[in-house]
PDB file of C-alpha atoms in Angstrom:
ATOM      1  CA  UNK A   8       0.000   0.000   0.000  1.00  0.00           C
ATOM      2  CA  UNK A   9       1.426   3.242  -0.848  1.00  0.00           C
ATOM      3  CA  UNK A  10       1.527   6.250   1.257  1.00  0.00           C
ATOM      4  CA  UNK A  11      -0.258   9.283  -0.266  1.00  0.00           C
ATOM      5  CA  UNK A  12       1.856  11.648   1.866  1.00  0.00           C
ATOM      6  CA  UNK A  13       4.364  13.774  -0.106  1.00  0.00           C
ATOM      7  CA  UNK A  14       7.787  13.660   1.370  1.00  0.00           C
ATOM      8  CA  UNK A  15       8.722  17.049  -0.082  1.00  0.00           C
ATOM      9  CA  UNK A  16       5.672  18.151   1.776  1.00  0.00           C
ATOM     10  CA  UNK A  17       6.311  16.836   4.560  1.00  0.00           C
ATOM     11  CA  UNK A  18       9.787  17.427   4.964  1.00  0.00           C
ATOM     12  CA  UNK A  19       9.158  21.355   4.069  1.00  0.00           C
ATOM     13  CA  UNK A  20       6.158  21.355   6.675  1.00  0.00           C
ATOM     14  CA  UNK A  21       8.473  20.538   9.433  1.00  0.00           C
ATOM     15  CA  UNK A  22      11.290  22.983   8.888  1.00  0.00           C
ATOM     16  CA  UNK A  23       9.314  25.165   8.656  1.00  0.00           C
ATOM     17  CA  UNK A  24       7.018  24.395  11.741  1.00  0.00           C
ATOM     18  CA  UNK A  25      10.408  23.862  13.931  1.00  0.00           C
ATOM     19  CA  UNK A  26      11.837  27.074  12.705  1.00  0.00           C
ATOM     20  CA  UNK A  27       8.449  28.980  13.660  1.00  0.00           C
ATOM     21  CA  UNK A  28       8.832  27.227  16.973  1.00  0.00           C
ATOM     22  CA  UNK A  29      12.185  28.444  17.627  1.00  0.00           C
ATOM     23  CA  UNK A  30      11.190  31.643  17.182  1.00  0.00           C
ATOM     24  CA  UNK A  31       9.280  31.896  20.344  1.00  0.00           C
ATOM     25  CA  UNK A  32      10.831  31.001  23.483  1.00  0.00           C
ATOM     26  CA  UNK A  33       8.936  28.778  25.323  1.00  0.00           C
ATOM     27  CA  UNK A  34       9.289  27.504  29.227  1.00  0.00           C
ATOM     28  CA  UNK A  35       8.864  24.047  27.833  1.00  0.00           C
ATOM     29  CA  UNK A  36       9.660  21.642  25.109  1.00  0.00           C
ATOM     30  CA  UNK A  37       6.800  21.686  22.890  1.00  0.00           C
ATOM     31  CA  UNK A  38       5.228  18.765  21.614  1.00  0.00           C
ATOM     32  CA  UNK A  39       4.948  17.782  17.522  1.00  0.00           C
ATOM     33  CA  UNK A  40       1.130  16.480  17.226  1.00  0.00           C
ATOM     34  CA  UNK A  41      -0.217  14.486  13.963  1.00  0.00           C
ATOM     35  CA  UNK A  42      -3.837  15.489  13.615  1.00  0.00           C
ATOM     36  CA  UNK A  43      -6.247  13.508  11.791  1.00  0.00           C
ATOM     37  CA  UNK A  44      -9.478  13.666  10.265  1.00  0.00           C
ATOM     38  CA  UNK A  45     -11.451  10.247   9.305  1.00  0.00           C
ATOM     39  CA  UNK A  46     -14.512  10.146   6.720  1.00  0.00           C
ATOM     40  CA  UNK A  47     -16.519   7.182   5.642  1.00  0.00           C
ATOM     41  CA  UNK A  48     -16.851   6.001   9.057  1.00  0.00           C
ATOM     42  CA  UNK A  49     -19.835   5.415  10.939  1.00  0.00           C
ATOM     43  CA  UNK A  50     -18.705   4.964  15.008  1.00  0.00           C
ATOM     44  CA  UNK A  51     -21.787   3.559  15.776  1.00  0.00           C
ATOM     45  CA  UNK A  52     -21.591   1.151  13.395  1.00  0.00           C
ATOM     46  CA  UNK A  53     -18.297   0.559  11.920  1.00  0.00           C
ATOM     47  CA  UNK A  54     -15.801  -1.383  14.297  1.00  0.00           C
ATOM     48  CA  UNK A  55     -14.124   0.983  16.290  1.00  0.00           C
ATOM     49  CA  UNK A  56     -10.915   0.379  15.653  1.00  0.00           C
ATOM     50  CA  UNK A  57      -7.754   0.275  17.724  1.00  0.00           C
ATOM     51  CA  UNK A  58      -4.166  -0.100  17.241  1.00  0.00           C
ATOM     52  CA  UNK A  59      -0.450   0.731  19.052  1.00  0.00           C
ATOM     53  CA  UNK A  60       2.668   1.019  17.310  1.00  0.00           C
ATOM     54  CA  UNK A  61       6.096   2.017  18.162  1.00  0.00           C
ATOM     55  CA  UNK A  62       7.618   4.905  17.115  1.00  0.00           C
ATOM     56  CA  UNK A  63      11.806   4.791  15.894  1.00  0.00           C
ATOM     57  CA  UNK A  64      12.477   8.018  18.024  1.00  0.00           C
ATOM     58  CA  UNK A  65      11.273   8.725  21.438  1.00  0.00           C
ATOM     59  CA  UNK A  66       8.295  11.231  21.161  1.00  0.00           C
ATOM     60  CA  UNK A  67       8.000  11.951  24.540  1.00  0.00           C
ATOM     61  CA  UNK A  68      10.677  12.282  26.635  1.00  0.00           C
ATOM     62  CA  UNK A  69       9.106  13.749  29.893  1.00  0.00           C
ATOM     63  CA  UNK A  70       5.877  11.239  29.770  1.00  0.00           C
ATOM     64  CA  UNK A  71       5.646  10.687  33.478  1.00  0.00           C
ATOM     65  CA  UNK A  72       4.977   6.841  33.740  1.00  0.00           C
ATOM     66  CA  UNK A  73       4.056   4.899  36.981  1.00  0.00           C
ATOM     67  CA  UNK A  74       5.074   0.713  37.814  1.00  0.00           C
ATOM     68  CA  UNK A  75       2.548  -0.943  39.817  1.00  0.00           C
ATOM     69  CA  UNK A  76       5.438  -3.189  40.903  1.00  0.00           C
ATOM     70  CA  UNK A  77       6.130  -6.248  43.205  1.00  0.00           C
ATOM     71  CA  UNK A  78       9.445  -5.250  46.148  1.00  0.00           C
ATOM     72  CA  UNK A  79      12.109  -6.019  43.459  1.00  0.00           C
ATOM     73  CA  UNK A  80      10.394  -3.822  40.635  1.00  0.00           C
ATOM     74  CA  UNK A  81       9.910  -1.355  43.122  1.00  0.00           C
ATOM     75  CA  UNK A  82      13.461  -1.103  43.961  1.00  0.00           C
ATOM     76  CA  UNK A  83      14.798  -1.265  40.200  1.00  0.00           C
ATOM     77  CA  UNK A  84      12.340   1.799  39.333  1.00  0.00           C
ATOM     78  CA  UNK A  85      13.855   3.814  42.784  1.00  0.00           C
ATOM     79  CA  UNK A  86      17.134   3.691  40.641  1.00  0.00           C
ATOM     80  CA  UNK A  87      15.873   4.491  37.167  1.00  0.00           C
ATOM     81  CA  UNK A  88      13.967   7.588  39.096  1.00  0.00           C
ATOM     82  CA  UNK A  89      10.353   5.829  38.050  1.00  0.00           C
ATOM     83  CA  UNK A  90       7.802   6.459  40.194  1.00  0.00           C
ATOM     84  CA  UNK A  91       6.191   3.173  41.846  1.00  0.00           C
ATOM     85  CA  UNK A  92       3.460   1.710  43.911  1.00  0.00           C
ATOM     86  CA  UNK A  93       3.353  -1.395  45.673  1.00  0.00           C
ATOM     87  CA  UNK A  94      -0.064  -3.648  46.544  1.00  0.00           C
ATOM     88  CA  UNK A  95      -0.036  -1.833  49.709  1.00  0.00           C
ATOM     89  CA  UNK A  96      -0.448   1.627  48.427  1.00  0.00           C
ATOM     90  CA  UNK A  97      -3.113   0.548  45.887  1.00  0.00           C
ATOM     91  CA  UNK A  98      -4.853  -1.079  48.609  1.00  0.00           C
ATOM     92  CA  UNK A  99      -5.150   2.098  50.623  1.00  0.00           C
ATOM     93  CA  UNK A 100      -7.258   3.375  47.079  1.00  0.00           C
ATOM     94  CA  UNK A 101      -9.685   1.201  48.513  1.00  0.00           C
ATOM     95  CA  UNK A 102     -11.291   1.089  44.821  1.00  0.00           C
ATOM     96  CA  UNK A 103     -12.660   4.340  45.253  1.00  0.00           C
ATOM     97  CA  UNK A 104     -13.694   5.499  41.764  1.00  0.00           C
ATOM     98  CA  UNK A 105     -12.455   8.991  42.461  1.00  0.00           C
ATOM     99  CA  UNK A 106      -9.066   8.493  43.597  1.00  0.00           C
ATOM    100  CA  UNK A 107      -8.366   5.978  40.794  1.00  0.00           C
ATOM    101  CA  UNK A 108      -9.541   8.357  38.510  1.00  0.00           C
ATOM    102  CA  UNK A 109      -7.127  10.751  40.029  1.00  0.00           C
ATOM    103  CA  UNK A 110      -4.254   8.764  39.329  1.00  0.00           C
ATOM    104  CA  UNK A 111      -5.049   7.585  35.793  1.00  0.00           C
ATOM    105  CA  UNK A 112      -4.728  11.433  35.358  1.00  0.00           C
ATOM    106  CA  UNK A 113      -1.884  11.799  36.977  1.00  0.00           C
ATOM    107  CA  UNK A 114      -0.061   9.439  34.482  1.00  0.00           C
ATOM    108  CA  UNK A 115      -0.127   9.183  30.872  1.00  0.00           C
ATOM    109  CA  UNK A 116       0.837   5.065  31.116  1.00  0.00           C
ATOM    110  CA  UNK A 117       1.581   2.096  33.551  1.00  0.00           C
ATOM    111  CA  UNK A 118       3.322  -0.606  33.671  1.00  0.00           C
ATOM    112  CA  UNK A 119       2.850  -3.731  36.137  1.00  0.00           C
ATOM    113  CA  UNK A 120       4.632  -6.766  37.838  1.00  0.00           C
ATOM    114  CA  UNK A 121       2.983 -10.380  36.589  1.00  0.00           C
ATOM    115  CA  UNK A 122       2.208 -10.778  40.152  1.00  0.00           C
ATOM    116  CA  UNK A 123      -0.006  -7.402  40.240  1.00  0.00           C
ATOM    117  CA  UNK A 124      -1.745  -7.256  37.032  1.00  0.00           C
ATOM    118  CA  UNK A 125      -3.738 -10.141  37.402  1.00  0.00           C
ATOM    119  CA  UNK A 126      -5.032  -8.337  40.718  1.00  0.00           C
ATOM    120  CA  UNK A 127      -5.629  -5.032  39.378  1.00  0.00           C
ATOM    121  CA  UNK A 128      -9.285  -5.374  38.595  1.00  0.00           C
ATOM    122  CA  UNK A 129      -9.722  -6.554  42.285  1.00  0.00           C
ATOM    123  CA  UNK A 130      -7.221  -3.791  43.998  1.00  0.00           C
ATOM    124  CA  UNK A 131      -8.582  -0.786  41.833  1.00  0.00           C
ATOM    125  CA  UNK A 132     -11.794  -1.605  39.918  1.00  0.00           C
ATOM    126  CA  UNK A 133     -12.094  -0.528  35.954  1.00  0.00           C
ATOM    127  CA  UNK A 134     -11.361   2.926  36.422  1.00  0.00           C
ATOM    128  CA  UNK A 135      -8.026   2.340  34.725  1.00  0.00           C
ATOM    129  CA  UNK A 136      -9.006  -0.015  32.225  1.00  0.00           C
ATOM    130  CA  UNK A 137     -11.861   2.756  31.712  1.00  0.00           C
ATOM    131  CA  UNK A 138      -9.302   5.452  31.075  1.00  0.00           C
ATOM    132  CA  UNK A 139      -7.679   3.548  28.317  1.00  0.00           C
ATOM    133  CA  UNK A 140      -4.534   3.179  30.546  1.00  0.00           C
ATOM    134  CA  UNK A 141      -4.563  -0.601  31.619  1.00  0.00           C
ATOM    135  CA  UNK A 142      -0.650  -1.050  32.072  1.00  0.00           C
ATOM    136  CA  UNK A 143       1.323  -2.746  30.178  1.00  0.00           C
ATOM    137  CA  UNK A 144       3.294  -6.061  31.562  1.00  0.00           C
ATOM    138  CA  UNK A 145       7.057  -6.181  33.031  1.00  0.00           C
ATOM    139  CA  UNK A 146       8.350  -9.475  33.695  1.00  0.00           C
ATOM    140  CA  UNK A 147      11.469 -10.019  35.215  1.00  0.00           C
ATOM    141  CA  UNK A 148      13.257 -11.441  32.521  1.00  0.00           C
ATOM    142  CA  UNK A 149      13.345  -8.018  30.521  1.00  0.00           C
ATOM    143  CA  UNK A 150      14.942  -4.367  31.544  1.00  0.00           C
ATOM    144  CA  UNK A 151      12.606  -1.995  33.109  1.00  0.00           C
ATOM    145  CA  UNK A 152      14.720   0.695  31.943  1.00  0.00           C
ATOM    146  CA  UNK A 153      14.329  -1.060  28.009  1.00  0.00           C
ATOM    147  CA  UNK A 154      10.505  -1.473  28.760  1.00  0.00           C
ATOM    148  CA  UNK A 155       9.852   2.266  30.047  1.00  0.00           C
ATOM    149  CA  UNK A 156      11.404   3.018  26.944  1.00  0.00           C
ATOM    150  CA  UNK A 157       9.194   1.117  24.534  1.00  0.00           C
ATOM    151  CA  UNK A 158       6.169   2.574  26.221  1.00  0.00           C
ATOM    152  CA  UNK A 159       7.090   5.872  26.114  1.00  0.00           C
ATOM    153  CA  UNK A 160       8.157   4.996  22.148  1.00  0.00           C
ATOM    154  CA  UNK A 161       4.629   3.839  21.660  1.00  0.00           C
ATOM    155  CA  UNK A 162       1.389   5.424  20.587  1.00  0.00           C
ATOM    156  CA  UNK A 163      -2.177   4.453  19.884  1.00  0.00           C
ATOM    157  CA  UNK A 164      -4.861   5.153  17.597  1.00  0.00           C
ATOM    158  CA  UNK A 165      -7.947   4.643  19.080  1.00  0.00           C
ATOM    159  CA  UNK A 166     -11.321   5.397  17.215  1.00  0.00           C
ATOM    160  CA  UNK A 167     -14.312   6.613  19.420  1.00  0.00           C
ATOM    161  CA  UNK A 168     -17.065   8.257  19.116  1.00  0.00           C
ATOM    162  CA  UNK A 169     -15.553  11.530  17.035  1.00  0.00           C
ATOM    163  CA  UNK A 170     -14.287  11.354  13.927  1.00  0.00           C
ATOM    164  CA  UNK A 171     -10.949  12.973  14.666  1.00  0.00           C
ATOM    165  CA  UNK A 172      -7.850  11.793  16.273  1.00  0.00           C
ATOM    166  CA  UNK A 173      -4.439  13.435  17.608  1.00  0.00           C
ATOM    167  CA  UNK A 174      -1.351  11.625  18.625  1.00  0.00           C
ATOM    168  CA  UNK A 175       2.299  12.913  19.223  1.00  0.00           C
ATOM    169  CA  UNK A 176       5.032  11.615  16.894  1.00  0.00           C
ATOM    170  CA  UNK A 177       7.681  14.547  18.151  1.00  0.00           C
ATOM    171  CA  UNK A 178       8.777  17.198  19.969  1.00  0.00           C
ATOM    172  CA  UNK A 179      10.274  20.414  18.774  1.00  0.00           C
ATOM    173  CA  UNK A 180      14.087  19.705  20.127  1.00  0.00           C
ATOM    174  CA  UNK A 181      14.304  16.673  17.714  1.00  0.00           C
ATOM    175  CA  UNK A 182      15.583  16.504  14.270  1.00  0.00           C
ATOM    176  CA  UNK A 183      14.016  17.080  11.060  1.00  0.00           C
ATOM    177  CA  UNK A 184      14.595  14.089  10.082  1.00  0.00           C
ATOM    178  CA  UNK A 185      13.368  12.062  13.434  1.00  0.00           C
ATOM    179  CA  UNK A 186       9.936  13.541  13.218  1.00  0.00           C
ATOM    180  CA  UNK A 187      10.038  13.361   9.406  1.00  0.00           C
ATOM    181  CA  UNK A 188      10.330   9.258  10.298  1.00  0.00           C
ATOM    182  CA  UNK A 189       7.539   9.284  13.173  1.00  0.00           C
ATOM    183  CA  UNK A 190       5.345  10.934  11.172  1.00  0.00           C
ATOM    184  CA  UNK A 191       5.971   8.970   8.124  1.00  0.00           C
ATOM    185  CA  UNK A 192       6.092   5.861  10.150  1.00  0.00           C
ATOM    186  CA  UNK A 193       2.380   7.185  12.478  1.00  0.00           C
ATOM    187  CA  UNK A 194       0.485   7.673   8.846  1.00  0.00           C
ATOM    188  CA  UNK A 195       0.902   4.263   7.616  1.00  0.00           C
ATOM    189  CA  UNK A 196       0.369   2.706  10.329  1.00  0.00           C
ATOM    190  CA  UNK A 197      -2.944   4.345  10.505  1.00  0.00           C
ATOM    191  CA  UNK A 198      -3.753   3.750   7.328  1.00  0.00           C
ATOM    192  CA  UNK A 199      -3.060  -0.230   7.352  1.00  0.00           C
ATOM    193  CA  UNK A 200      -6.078   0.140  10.447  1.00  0.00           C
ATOM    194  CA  UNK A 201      -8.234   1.738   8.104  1.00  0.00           C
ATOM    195  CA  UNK A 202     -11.309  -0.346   6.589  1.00  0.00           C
ATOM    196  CA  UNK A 203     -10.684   1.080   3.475  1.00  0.00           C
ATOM    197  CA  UNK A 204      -7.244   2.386   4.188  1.00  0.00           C
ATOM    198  CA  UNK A 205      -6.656   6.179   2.712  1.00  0.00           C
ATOM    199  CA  UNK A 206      -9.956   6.484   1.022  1.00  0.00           C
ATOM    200  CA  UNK A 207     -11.350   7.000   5.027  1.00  0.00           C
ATOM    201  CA  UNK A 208      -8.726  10.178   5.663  1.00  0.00           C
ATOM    202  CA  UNK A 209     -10.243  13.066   5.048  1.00  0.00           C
ATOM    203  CA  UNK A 210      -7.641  15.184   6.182  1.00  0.00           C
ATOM    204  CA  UNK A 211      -3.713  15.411   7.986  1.00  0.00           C
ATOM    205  CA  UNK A 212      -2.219  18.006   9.913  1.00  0.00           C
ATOM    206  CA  UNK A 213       0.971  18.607  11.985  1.00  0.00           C
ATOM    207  CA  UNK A 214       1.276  21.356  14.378  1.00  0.00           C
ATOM    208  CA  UNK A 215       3.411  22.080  17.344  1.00  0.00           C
ATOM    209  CA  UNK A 216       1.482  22.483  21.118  1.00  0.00           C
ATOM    210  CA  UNK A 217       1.668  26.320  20.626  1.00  0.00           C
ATOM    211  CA  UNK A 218       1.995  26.758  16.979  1.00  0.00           C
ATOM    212  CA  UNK A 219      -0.871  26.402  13.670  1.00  0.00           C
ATOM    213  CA  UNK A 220      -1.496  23.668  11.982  1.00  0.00           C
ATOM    214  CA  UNK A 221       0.100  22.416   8.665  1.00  0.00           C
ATOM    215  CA  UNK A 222      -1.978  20.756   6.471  1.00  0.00           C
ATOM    216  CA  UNK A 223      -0.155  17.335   5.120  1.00  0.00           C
ATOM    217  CA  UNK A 224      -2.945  15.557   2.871  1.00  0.00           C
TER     218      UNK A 224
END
């Protein structure tokens, strides 16, 4: 399947975005966002679809991440500076909707211990589950620091009930040529979840948090 994006386009789009970016000052690293717009689709009755794909270059440095860990996870995410809570903390939750609510906001992913995430549903209720942030398994036979990593790499398209969608492949201290690839590498992945691939995308844009959007297709 071929990509309908023009490279020229693209690659233009995001010097020139970065350069407008650089322009103003900001007190913090702005974020590179892929905006899409879907036609064709019905939500209520076409299958919602939903898909997760890594990304070559880290989009998101600064996503603060939480492990709901056994003692030795714990420990390992003390030294990698990873925040962590053990069965006794998400006891003290005491499944109350509000408070689990609180810290699904608080964090834009989990991860869990094998031993925790089969009691997650009993310790906290859906609330996370409900907030599209069920973590994502650690076992102890991988690196925390290599699976923190992957998360933080990853991002999902996730149709619901609007047909529009916005993920971030980049931030505005990366490379041309990184977010050229995430981008690049975001589009065509959305496209291959697409029932009829790029005859549902209506439209593509690329802005920076602060800045206006380009328009890409």
């Amino acid at each position: 399947m071929s990509s309908k994006l023009n490279g020229d386009v693209l690659r233009e789009t995001i010097a020139d975005m970065l350069a407008k970016s650089k322009e103003k000052k900001r007190n913090f690293t702005e974020t590179v966002e892929l905006q899409v717009g879907l036609k064709n689709y019905d939500p209520q009755k076409d299958k919602r679809f939903s898909g997760t794909v890594k990304l070559p270059y880290l989009p998101r440095p600064r996503m603060r991440l939480c492990i709901l860990g056994d003692a030795q996870h714990c420990d390992e995410a003390k030294k990698i500076g990873l925040d962590s809570m053990d069965v006794d903390a998400l006891k003290k939750l005491k499944k109350d909707k509000k408070l689990v609510k609180k810290l699904a906001k608080k964090y834009r992913a989990f991860l869990a211990s094998e031993s925790i995430i089969k009691q997650i549903p009993r310790l906290l209720g859906p609330g996370l589950n409900k907030a599209g942030k069920f973590p994502t398994l650690v076992t102890h036979n991988e690196s925390l620091e290599a699976k923190v990593d992957d998360v933080k790499k990853s991002i999902k398209f996730q149709l619901k009930k609007v047909l529009c969608l916005g993920v971030a492949v980049g931030n505005a201290e990366m490379s041309e040529k990184e977010i050229y690839i995430n981008t690049q590498t975001s589009v065509n992945f959305l496209v291959s979840l697409l029932k009829k691939n790029w005859q549902n995308v209506r439209s593509l844009y690329l802005k920076t948090s602060m800045g206006a959007p380009y328009r890409l297709y």
